[in-house]
Short mmCIF file of N, CA and C in Angstrom, two decimals:
data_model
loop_
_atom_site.label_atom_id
_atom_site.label_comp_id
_atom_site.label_asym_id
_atom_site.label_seq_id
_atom_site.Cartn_x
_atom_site.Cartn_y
_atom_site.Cartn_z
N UNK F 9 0.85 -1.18 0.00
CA UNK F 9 0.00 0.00 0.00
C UNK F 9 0.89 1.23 0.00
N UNK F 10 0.37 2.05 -0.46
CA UNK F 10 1.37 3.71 -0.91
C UNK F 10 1.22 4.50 0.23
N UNK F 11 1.78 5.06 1.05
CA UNK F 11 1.58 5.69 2.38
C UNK F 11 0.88 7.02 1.97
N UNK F 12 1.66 7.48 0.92
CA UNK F 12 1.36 8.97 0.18
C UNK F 12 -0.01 8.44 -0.36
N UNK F 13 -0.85 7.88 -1.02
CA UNK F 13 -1.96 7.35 -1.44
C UNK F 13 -3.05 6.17 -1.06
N UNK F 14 -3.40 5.99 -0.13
CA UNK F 14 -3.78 4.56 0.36
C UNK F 14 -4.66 4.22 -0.61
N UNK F 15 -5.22 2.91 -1.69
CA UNK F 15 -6.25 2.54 -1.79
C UNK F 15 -6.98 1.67 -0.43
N UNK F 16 -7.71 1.85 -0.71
CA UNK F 16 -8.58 0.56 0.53
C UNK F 16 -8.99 -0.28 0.02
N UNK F 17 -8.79 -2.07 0.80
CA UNK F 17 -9.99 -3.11 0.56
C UNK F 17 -10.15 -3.72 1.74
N UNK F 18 -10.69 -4.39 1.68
CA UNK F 18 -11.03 -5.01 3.16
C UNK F 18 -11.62 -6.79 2.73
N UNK F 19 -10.85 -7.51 3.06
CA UNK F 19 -11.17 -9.19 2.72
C UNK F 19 -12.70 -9.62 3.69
N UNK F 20 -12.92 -8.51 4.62
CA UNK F 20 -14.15 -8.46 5.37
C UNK F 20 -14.99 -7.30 4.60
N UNK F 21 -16.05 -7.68 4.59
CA UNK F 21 -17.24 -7.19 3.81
C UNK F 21 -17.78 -6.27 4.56
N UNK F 22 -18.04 -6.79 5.95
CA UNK F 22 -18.70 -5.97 6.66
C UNK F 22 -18.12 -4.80 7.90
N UNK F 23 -16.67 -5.08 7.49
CA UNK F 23 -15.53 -3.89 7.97
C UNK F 23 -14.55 -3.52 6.84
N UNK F 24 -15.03 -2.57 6.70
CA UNK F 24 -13.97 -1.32 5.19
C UNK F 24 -13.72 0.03 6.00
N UNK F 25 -11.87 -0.95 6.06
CA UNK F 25 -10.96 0.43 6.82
C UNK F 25 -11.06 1.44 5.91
N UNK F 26 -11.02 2.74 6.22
CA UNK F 26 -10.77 3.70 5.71
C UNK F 26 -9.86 5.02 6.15
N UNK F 27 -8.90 4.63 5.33
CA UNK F 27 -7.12 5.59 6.15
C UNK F 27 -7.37 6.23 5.18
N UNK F 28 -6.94 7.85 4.97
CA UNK F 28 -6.63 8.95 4.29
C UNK F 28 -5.42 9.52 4.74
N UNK F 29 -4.70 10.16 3.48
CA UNK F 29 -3.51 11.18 3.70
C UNK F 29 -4.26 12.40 4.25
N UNK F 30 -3.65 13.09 5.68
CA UNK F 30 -4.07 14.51 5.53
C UNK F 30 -2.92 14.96 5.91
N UNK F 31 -2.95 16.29 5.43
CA UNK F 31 -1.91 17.25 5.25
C UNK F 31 -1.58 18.05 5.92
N UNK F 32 -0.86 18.42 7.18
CA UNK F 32 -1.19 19.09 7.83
C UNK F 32 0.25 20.41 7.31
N UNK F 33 0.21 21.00 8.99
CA UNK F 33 1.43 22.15 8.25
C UNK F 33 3.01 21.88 7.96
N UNK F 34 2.98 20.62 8.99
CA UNK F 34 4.20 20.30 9.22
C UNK F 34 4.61 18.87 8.96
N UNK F 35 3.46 17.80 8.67
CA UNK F 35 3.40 16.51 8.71
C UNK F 35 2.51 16.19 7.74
N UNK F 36 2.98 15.24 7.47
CA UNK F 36 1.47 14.06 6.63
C UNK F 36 1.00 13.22 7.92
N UNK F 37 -0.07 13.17 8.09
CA UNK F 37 -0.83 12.06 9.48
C UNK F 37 -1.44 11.35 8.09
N UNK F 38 -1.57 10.07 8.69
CA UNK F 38 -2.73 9.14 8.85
C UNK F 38 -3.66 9.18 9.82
N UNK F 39 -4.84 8.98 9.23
CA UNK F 39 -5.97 8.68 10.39
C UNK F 39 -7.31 7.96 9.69
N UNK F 40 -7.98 7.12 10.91
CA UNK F 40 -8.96 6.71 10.22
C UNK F 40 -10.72 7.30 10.66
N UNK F 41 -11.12 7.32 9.52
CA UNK F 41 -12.48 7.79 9.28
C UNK F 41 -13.41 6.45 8.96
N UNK F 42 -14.75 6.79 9.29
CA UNK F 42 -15.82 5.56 9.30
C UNK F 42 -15.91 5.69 7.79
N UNK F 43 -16.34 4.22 7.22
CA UNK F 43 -16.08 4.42 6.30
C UNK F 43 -17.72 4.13 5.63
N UNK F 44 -17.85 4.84 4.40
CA UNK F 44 -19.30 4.73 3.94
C UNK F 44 -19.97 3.65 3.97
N UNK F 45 -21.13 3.69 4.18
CA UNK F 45 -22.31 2.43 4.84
C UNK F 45 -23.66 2.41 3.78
N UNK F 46 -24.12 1.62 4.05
CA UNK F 46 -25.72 1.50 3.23
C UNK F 46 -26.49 3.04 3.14
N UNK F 47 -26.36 3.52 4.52
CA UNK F 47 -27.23 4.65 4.96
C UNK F 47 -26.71 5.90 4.12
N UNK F 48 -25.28 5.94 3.36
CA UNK F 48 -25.00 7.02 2.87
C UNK F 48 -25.53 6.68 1.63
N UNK F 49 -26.43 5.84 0.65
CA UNK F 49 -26.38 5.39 -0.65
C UNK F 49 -27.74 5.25 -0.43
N UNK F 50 -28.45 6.23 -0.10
CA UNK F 50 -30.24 5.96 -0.23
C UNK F 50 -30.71 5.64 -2.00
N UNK F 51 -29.99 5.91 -2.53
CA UNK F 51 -30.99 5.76 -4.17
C UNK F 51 -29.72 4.51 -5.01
N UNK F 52 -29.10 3.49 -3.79
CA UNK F 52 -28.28 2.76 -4.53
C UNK F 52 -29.39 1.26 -4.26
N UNK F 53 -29.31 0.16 -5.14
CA UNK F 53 -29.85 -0.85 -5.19
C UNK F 53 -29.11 -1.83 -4.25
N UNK F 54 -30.05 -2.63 -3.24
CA UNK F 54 -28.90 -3.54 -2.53
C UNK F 54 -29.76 -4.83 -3.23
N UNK F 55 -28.83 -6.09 -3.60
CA UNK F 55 -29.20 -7.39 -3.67
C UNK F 55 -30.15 -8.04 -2.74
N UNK F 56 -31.23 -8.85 -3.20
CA UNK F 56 -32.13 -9.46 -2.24
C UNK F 56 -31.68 -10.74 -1.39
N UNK F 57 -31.00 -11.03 -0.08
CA UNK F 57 -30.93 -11.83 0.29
C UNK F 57 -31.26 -13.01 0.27
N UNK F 58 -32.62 -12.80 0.30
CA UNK F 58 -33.55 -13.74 0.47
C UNK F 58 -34.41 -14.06 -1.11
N UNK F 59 -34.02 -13.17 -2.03
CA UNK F 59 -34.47 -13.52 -3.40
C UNK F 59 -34.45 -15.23 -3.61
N UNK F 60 -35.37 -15.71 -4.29
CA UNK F 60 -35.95 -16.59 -5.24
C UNK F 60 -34.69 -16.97 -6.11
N UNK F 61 -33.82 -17.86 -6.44
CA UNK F 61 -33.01 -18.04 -7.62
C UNK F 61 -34.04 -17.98 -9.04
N UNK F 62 -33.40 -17.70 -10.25
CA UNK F 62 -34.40 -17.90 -11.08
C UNK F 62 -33.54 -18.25 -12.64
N UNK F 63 -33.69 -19.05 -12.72
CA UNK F 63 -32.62 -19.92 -13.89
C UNK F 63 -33.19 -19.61 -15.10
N UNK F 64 -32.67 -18.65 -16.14
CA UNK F 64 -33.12 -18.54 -17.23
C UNK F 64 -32.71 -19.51 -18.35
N UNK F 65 -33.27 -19.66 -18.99
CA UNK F 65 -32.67 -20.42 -20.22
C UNK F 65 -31.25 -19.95 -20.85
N UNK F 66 -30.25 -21.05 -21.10
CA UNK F 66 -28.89 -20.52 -21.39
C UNK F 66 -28.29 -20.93 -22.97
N UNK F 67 -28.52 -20.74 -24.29
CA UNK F 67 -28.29 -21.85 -25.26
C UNK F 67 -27.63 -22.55 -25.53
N UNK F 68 -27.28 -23.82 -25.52
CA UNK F 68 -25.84 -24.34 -25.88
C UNK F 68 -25.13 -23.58 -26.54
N UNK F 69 -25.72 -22.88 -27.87
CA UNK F 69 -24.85 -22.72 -28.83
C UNK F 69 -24.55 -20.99 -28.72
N UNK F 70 -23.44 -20.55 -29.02
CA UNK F 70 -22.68 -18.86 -28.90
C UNK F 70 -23.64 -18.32 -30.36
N UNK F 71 -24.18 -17.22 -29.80
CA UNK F 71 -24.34 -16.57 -30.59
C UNK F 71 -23.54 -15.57 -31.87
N UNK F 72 -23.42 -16.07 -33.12
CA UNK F 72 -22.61 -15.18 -33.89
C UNK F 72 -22.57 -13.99 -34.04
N UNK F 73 -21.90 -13.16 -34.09
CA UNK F 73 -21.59 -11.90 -33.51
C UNK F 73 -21.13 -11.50 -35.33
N UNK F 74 -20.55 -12.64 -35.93
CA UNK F 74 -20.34 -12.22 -37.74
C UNK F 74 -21.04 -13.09 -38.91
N UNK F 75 -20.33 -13.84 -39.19
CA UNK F 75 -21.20 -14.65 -39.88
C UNK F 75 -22.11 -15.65 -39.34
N UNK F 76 -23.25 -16.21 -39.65
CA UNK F 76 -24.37 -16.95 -38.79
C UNK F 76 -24.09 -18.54 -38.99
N UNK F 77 -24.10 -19.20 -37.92
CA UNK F 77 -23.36 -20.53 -37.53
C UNK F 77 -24.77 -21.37 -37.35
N UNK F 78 -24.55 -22.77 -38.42
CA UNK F 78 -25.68 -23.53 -37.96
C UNK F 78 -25.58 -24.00 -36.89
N UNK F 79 -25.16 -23.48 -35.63
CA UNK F 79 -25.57 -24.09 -34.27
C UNK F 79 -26.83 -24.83 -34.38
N UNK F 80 -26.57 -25.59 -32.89
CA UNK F 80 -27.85 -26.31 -32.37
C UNK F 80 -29.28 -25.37 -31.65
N UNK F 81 -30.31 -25.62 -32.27
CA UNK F 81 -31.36 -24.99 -31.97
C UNK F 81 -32.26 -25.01 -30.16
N UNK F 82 -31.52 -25.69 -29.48
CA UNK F 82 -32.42 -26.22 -28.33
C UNK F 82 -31.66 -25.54 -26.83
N UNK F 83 -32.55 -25.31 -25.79
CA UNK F 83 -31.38 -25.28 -24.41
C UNK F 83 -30.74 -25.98 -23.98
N UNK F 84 -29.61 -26.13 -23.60
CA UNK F 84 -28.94 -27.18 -23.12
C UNK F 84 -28.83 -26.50 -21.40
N UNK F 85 -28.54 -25.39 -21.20
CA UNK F 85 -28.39 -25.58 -19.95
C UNK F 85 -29.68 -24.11 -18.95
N UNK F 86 -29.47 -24.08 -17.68
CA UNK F 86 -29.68 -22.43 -17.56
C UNK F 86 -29.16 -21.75 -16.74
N UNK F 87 -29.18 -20.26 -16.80
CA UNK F 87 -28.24 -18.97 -16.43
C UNK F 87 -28.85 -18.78 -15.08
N UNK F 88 -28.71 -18.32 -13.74
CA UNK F 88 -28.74 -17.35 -12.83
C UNK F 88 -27.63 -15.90 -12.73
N UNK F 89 -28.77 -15.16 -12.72
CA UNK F 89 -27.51 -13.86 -13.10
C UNK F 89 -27.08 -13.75 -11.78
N UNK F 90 -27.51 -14.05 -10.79
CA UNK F 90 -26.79 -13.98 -9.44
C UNK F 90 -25.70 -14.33 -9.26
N UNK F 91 -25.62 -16.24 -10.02
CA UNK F 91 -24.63 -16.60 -10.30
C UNK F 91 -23.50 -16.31 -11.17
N UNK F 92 -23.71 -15.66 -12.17
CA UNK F 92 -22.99 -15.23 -13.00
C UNK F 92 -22.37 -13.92 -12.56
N UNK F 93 -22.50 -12.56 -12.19
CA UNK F 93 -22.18 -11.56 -11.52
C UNK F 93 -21.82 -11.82 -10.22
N UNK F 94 -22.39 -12.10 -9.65
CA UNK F 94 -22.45 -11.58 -8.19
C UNK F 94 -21.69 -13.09 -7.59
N UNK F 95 -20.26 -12.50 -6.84
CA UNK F 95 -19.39 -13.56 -6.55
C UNK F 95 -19.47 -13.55 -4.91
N UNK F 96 -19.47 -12.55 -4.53
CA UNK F 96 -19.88 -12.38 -3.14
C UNK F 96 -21.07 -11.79 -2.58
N UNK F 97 -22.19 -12.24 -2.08
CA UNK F 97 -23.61 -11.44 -1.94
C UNK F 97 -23.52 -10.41 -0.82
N UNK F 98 -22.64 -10.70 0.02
CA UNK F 98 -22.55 -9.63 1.49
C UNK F 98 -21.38 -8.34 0.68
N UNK F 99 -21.17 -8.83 0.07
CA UNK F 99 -20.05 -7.32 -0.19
C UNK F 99 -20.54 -6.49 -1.87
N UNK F 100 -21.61 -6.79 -2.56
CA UNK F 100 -21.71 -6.86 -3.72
C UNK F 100 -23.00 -5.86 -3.71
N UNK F 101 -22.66 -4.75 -4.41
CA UNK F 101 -24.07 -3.74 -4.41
C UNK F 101 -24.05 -3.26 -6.34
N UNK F 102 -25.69 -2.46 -6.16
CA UNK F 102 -25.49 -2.19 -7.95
C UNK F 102 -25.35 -0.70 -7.48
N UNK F 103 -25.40 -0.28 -8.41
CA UNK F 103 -25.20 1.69 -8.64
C UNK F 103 -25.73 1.77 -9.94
N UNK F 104 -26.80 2.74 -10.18
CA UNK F 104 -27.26 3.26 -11.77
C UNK F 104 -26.40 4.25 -11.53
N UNK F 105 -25.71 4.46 -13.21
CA UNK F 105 -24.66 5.22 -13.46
C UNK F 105 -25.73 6.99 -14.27
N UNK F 106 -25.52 7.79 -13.43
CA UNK F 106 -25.59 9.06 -13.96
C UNK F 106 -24.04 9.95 -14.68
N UNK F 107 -24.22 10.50 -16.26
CA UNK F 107 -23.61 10.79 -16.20
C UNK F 107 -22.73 9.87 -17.58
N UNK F 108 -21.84 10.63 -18.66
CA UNK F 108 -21.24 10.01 -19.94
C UNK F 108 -19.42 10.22 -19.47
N UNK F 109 -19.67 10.24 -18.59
CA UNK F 109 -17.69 10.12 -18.52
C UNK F 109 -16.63 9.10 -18.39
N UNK F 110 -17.64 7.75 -18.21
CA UNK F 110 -17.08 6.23 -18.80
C UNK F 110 -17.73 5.85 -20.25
N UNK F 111 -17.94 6.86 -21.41
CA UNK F 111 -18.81 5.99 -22.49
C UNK F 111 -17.39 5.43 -23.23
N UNK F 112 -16.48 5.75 -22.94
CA UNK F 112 -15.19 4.68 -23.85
C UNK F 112 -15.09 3.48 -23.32
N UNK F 113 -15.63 3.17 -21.91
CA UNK F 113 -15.80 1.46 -21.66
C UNK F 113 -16.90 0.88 -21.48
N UNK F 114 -17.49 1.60 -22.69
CA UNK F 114 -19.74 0.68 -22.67
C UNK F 114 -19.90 1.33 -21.31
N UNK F 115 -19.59 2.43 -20.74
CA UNK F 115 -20.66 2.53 -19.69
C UNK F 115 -21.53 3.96 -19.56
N UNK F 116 -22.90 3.87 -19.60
CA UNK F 116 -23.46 4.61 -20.15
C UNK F 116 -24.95 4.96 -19.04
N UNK F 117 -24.74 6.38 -19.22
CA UNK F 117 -25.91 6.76 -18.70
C UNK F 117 -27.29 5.85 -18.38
N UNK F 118 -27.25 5.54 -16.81
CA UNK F 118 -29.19 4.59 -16.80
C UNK F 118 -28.64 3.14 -16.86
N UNK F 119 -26.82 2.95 -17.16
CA UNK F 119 -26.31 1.29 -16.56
C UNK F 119 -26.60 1.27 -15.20
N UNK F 120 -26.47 -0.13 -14.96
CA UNK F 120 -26.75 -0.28 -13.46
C UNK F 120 -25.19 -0.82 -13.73
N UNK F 121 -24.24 -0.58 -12.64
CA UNK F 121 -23.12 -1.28 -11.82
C UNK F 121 -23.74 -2.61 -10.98
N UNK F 122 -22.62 -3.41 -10.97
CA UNK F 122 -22.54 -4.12 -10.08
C UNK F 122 -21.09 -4.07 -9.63
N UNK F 123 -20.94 -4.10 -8.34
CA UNK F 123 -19.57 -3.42 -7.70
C UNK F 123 -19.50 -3.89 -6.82
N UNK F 124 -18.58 -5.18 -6.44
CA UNK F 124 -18.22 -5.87 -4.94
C UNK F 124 -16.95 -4.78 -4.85
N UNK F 125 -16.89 -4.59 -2.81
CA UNK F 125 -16.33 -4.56 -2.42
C UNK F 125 -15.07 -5.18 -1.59
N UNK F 126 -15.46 -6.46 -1.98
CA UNK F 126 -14.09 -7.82 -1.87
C UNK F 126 -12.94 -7.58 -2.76
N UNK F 127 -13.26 -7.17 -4.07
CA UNK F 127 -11.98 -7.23 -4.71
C UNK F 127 -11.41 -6.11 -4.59
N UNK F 128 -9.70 -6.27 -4.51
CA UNK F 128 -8.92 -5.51 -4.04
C UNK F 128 -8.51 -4.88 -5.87
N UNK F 129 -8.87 -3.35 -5.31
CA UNK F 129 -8.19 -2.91 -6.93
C UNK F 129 -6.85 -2.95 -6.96
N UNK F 130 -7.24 -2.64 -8.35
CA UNK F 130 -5.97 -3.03 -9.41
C UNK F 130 -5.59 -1.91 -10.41
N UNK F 131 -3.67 -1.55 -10.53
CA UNK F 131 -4.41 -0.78 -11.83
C UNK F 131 -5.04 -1.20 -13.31
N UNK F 132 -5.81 -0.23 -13.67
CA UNK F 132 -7.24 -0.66 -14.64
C UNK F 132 -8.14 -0.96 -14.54
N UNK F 133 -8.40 -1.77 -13.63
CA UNK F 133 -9.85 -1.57 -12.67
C UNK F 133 -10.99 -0.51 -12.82
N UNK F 134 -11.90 -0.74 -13.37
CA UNK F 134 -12.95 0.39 -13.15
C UNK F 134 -13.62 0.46 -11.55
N UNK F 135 -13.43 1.19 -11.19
CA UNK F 135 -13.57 1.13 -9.43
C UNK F 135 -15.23 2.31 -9.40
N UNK F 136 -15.39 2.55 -8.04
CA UNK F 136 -16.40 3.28 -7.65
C UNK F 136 -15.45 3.43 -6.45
N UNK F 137 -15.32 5.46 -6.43
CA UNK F 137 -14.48 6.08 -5.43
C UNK F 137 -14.98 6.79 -4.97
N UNK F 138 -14.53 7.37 -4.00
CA UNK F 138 -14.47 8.76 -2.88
C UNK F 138 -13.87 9.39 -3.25
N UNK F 139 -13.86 10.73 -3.49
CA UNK F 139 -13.02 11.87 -3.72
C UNK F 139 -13.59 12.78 -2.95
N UNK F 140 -12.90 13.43 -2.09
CA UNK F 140 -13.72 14.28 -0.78
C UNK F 140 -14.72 14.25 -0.84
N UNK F 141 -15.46 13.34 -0.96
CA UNK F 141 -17.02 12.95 -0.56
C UNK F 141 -17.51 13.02 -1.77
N UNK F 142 -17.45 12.92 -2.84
CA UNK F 142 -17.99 12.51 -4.12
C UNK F 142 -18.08 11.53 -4.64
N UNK F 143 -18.94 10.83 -5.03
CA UNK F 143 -18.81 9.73 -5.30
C UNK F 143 -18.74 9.42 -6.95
N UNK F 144 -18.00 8.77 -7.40
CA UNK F 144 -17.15 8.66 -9.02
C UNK F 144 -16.85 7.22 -9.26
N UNK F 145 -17.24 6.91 -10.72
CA UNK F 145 -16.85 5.88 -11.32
C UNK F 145 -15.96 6.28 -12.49
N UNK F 146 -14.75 5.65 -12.36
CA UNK F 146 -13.58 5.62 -12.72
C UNK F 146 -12.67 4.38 -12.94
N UNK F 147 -11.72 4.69 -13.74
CA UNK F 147 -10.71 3.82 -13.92
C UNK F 147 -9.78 4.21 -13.17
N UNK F 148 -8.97 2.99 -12.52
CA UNK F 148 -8.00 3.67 -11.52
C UNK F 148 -6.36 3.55 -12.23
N UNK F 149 -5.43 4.67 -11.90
CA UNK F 149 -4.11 4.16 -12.30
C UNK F 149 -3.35 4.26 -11.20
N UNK F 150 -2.90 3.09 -10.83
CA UNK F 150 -1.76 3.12 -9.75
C UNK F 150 -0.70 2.50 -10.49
N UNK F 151 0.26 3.73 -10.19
CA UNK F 151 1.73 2.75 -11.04
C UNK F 151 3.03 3.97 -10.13
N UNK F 152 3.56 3.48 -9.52
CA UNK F 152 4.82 3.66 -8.01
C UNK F 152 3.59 4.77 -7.42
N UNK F 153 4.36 6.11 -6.91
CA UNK F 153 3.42 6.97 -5.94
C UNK F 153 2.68 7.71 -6.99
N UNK F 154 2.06 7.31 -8.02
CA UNK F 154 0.94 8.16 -8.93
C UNK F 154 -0.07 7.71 -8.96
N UNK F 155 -1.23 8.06 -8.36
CA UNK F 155 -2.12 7.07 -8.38
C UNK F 155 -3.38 8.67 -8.94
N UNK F 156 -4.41 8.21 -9.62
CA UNK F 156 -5.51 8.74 -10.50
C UNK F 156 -6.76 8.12 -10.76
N UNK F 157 -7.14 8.81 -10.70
CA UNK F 157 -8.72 8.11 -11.79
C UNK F 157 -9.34 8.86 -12.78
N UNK F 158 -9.39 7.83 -13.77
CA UNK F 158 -9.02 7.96 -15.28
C UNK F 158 -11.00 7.85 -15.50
N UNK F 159 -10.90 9.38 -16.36
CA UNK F 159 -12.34 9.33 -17.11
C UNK F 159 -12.37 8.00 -18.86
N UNK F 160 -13.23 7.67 -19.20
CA UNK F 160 -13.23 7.08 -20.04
C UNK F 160 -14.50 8.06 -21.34
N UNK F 161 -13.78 9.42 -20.84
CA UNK F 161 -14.66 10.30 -22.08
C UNK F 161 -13.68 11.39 -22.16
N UNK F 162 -12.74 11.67 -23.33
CA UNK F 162 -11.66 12.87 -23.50
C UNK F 162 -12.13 14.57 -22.66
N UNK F 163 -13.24 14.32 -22.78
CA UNK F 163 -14.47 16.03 -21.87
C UNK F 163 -13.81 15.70 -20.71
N UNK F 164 -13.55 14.74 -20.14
CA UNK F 164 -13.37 14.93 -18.76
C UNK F 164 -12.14 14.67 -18.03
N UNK F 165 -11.37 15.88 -17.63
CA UNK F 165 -10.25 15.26 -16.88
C UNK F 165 -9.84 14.16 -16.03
N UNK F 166 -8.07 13.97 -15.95
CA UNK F 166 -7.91 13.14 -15.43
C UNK F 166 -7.68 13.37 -13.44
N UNK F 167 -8.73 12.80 -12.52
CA UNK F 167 -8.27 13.26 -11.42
C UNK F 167 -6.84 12.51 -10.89
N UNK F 168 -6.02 13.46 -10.34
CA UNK F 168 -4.34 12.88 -10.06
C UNK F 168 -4.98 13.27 -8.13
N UNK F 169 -4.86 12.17 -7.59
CA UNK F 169 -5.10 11.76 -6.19
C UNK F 169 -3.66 12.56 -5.57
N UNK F 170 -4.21 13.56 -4.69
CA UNK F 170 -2.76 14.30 -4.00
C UNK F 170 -3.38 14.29 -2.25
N UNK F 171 -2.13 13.95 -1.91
CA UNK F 171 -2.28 14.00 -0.38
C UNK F 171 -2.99 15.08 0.64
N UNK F 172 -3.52 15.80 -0.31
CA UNK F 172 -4.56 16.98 0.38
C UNK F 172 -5.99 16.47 0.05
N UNK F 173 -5.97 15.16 -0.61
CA UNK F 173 -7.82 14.98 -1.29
C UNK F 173 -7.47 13.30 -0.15
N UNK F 174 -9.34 13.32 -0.40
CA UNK F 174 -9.28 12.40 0.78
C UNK F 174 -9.77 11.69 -0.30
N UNK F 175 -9.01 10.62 -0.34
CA UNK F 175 -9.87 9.49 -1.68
C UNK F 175 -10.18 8.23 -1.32
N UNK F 176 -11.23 7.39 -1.19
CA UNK F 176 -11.50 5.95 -1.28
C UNK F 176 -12.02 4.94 -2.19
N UNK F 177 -10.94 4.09 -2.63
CA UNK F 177 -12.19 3.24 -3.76
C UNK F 177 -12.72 2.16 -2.81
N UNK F 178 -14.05 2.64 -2.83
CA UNK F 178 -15.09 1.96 -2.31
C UNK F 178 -15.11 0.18 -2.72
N UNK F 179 -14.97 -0.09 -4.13
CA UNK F 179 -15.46 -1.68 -4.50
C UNK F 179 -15.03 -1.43 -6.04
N UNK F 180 -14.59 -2.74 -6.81
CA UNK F 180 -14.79 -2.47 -8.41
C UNK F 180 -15.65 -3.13 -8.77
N UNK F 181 -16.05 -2.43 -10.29
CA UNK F 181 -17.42 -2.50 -10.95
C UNK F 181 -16.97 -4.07 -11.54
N UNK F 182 -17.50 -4.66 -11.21
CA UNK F 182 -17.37 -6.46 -11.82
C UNK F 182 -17.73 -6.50 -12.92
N UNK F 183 -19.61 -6.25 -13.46
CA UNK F 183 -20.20 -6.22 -14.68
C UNK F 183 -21.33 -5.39 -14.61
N UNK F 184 -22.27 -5.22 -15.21
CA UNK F 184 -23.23 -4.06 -15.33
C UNK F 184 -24.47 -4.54 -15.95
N UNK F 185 -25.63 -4.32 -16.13
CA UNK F 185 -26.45 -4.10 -16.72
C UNK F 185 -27.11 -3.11 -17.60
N UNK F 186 -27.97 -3.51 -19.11
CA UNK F 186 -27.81 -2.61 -19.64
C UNK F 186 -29.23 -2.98 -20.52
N UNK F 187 -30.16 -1.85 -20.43
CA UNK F 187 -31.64 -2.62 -21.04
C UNK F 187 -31.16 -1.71 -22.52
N UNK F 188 -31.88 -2.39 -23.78
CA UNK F 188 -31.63 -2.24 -24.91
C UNK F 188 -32.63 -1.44 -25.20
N UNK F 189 -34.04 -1.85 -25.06
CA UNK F 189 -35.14 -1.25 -25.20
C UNK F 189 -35.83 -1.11 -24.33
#
């Protein structure tokens, strides 16, 4: 971990340390702050615990994406999107994305996120951060003491994380949802 930059993760779901650089006149301190909870995310979606599994039909055969393949016509197996996304249910929340400043990685205004907080970022990672209390979806770059989060739309700058901003990546975005029509 970067002393000058901390990211945060926490292998516990239901405790996410949260250390910040602050700056003072004469020192850099560490210190820790509570770190954001359900109660700060009133218009975020939480997973149903207790939900129903519900197995959709899955086709054997890949859909062609170029030329059209006489695949096999029938189901062979079926999908739970729970199962498919969602790897941890206690650490795993969605977020509808407001806002075009990830449209260079498909992510687009009215997506829903799905974003565990188990996995420990990475750089490239599309994360969901803190920036003095803002909350931002971003790409992260950590590479020695430079650490940023990277817009995925040229309109929007790149934020460079400095020991006077209090930054946390909350969880990274795993996969998303996205209605067509």
């Amino acid at each position: 971990m970067n002393d000058c930059h901390p990211l945060l993760h926490s292998d516990r779901a239901d405790v996410t340390p949260l250390v910040v650089s602050v700056s003072s006149s004469d020192t850099t301190q560490r210190r820790r702050l509570r770190s954001p909870g359900p109660e700060d995310f009133p218009e975020t979606l939480w997973p149903d615990r207790n939900a129903t599994t519900l197995a959709i039909p899955l086709a054997a055969g890949k859909v062609s994406a170029g030329f059209p393949s006489p695949a096999a016509d029938y189901e062979d197996k079926r999908l739970d999107i729970n199962d498919y996304l969602v790897r941890n249910a206690v650490s795993t929340f969605f977020f509808p994305v407001q806002g075009d400043s990830m449209q260079g990685a498909e992510i687009f205004d009215g997506d829903i996120l799905v974003v565990d907080k188990s996995v420990e970022p990475q750089h490239g990672h599309i994360v969901v951060a803190f920036v003095d209390g803002e909350r931002l979806v971003k790409r992260l770059y950590k590479r020695g003491a430079r650490v940023a989060l990277v817009a995925e739309n040229p309109v929007y700058p790149t934020i460079e994380v400095t020991g006077e901003m209090e930054m946390v990546v909350w969880g990274v975005v795993v996969g998303r949802f996205k209605r067509l029509l």
